[in-house]
mmCIF file of C-alpha atoms in Angstrom:
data_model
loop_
_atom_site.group_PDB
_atom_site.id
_atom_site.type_symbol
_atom_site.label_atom_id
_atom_site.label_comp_id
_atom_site.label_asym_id
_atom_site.label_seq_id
_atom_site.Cartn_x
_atom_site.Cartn_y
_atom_site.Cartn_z
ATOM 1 C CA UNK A 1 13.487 1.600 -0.398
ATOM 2 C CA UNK A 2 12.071 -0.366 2.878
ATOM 3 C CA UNK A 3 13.146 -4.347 2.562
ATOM 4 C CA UNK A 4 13.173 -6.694 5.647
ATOM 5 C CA UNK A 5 11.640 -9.845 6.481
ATOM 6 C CA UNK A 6 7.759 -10.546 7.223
ATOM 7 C CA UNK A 7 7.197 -8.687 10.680
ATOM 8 C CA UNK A 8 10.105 -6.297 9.880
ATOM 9 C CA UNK A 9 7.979 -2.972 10.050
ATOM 10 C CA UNK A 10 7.914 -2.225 6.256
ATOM 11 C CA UNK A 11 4.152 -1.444 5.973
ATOM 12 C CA UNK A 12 4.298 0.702 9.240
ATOM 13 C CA UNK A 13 7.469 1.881 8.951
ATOM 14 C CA UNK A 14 7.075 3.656 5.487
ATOM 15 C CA UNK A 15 3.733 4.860 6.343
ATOM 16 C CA UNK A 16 5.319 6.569 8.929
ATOM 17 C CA UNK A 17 8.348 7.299 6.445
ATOM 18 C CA UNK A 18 6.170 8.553 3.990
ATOM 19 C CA UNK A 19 4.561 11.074 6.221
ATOM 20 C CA UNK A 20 8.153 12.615 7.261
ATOM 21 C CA UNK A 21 8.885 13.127 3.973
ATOM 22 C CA UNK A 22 5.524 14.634 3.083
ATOM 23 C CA UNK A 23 5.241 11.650 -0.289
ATOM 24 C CA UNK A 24 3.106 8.151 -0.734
ATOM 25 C CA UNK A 25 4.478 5.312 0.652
ATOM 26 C CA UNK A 26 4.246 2.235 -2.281
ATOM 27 C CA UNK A 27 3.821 -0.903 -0.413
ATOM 28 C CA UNK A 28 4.624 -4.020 -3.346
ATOM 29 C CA UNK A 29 2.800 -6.610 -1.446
ATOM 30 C CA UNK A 30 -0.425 -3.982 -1.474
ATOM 31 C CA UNK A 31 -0.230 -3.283 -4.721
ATOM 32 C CA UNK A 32 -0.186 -6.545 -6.024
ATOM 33 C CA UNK A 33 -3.451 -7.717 -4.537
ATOM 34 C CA UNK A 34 -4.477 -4.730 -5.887
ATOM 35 C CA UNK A 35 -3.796 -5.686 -9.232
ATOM 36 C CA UNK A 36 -5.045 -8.854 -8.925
ATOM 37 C CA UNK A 37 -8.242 -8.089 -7.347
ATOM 38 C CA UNK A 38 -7.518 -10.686 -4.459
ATOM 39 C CA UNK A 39 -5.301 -11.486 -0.965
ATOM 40 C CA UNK A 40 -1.565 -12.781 -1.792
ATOM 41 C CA UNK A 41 -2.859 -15.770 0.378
ATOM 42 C CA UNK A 42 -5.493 -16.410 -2.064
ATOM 43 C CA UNK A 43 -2.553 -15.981 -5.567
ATOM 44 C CA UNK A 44 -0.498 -18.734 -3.702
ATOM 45 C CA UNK A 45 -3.655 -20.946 -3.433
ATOM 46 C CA UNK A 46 -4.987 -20.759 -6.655
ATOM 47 C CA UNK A 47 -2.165 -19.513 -9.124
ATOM 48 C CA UNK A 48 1.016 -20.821 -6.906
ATOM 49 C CA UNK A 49 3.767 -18.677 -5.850
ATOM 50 C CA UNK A 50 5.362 -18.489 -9.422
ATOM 51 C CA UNK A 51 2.747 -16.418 -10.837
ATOM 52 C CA UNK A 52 2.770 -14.212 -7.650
ATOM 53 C CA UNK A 53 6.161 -13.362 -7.750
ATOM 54 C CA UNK A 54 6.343 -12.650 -11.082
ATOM 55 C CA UNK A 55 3.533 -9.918 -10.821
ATOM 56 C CA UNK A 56 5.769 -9.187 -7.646
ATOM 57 C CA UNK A 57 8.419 -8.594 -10.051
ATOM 58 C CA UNK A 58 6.732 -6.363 -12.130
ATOM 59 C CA UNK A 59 5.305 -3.968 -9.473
ATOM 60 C CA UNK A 60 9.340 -3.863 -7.987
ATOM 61 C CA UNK A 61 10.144 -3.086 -11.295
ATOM 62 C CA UNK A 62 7.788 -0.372 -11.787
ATOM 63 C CA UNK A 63 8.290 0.912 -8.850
ATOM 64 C CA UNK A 64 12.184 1.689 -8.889
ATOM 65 C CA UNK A 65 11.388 2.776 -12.377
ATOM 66 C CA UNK A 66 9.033 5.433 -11.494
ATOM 67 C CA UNK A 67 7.822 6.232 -8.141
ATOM 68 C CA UNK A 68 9.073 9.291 -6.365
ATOM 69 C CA UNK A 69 8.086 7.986 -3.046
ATOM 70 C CA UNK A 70 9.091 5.534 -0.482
ATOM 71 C CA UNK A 71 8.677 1.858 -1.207
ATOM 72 C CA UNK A 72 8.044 -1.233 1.009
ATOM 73 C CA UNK A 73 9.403 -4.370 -0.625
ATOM 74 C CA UNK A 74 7.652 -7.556 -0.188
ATOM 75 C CA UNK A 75 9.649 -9.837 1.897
ATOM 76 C CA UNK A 76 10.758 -12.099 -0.922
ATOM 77 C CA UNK A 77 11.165 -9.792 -3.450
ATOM 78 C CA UNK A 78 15.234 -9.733 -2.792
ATOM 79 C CA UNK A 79 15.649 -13.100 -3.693
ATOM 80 C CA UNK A 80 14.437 -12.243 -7.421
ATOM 81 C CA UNK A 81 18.174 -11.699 -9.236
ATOM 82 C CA UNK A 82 16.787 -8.921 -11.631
ATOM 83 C CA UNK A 83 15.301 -7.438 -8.601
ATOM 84 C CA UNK A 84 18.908 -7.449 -6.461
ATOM 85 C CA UNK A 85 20.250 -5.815 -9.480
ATOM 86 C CA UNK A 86 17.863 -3.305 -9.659
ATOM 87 C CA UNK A 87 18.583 -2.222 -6.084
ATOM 88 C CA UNK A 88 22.212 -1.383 -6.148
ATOM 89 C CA UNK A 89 21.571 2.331 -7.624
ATOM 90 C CA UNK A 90 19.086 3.222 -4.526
ATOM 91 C CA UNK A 91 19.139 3.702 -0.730
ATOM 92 C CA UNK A 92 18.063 0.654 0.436
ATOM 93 C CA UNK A 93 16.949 0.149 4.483
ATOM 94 C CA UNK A 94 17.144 -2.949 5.862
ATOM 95 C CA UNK A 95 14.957 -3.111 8.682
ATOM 96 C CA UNK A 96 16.657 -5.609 10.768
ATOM 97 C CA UNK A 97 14.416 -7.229 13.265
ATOM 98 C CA UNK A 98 15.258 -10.495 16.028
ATOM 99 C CA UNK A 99 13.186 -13.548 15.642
ATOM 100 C CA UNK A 100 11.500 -13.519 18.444
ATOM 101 C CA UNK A 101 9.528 -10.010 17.956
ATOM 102 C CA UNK A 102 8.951 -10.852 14.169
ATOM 103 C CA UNK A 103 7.660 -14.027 15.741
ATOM 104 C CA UNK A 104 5.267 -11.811 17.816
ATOM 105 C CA UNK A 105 4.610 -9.452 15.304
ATOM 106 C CA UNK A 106 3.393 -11.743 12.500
ATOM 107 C CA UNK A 107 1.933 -14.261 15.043
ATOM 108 C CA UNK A 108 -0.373 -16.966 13.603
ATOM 109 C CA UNK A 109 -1.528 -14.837 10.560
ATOM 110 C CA UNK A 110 -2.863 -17.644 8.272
ATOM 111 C CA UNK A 111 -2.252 -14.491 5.366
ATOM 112 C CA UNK A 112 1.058 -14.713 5.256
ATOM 113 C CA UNK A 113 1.206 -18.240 2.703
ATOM 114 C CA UNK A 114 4.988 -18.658 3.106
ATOM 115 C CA UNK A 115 4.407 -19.247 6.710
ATOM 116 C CA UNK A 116 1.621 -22.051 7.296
ATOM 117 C CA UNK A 117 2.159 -25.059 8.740
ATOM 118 C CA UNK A 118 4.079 -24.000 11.418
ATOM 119 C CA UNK A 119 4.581 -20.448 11.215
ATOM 120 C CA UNK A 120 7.212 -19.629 13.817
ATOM 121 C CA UNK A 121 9.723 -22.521 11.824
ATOM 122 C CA UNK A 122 9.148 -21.263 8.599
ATOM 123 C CA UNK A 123 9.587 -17.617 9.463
ATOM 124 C CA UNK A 124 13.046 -18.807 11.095
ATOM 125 C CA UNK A 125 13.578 -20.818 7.634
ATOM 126 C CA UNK A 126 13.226 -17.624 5.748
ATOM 127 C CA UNK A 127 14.678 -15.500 8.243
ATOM 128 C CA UNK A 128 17.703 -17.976 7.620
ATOM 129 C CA UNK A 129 17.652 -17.988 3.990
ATOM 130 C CA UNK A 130 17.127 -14.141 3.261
ATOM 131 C CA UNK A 131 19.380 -12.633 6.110
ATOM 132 C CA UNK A 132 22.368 -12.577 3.638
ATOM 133 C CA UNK A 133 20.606 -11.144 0.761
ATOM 134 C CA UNK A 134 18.958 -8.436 3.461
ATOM 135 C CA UNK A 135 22.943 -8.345 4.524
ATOM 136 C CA UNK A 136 24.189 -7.814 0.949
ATOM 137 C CA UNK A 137 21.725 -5.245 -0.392
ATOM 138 C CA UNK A 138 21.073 -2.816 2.230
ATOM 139 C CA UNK A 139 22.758 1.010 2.217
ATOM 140 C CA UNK A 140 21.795 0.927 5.700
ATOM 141 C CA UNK A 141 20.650 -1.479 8.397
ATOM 142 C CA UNK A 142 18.271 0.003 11.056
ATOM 143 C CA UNK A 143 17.068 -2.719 14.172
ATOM 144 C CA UNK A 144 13.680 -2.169 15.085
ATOM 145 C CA UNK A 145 13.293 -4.617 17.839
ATOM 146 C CA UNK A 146 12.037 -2.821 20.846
ATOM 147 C CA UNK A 147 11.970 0.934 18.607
ATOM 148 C CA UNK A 148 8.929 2.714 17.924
ATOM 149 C CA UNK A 149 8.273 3.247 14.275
ATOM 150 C CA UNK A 150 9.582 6.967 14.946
ATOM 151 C CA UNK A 151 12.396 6.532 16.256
ATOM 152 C CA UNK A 152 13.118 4.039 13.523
ATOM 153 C CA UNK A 153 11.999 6.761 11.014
ATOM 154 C CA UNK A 154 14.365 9.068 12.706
ATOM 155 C CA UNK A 155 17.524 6.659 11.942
ATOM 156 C CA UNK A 156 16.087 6.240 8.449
ATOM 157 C CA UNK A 157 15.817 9.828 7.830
ATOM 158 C CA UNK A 158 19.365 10.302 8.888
ATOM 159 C CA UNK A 159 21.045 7.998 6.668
ATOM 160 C CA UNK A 160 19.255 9.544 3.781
ATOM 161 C CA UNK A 161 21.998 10.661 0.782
ATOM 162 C CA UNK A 162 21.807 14.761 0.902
ATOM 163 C CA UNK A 163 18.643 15.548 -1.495
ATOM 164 C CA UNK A 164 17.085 12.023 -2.071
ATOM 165 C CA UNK A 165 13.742 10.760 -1.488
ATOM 166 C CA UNK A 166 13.912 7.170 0.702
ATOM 167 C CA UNK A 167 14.826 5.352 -2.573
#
C-alpha cells in the first residue's frame, strides 16, 4: 500500500513496485475515472468533490478487501476515517517527498482539481494538512526526493514483512 501526497511517486513508484514483485499495480485515482467514464478533474467540476471521494472510498475499500497486488492511494484518500482504519492491518509506504520537488513534479497540471488557483500554495496547504495523517499511518516512510524510482523500490522491497505482497 503506496500513500503520499500529489507528486509523491505513487503512480510510478508502484508501477515500478509492481514489476519487482511480478503482480498489477492498482492505482485508486485510475480506477476511479475508470469507473466513472471521465478525468477526476472533470468529477470535481460537475459532481463536486463529495461524490468523488466517496467513489474514492469505495475503490480503497475494495481494494484492501481484495486485491493481491500493490496499491497506489489517491492523495486524499487518508483523510477518509473508515479509510485510516482500514489501513492499520497492512504495510503501508509513505512516500515522503520535500515541497519543492513535488512542486516540480506536479507543476501547473490544471488535472489535479485540489490544486488550481495557485497550485504551488495549495499543494503546500495539503502538504500541511495531510503530513500527520501520512506520519500516523505509514509502516514505513521512504524519501524520494532526489531517488530514482528503483532505488526507492529497493527500500520498499526491503521493508516488506517476510512473505507479504506490498499491502
Amino acid at each position: 500500500m503506496l500513500i503520499g501526497s500529489p507528486g509523491s511517486g505513487k503512480s510510478t513508484v508502484g508501477e515500478a513496485l509492481a514489476r519487482r514483485l511480478d503482480t498489477d499495480l492498482l492505482c485508486t485515482d485510475t480506477e476511479v475515472e475508470k469507473r466513472a467514464g471521465k478525468p477526476i478533474s472533470d468529477i470535481f467540476l460537475q459532481e463536486g468533490e463529495e461524490h468523488f471521494r466517496a467513489l474514492e472510498r469505495e475503490v480503497v475499500a475494495e481494494g484492501l478487501r481484495s486485491w493481491e497486488g500493490v496499491i497506489a492511494v489517491g492523495g486524499g484518500a487518508v483523510l477518509n476515517e473508515d479509510t485510516r482504519k482500514d489501513l492499520v492491518d497492512h504495510h503501508v509506504v509513505y512516500l515522503q517527498v520535500d515541497f519543492g520537488e513535488a512542486a516540480k513534479r506536479v507543476g501547473m497540471d490544471v488535472a489535479r482539481p485540489l490544486l488550481s488557483g495557485n497550485p504551488r500554495t495549495q499543494l503546500r496547504r495539503l502538504l500541511n494538512e495531510r503530513l500527520p495523517v501520512y506520519e500516523g499511518l505509514a509502516s514505513v516512510t521512504v524519501p524520494t526526493t532526489e531517488y530514482h524510482p528503483e532505488e526507492i523500490v529497493d527500500s520498499i522491497v526491503a521493508s516488506l514483512p517476510t512473505g507479504k505482497a506490498a499491502q
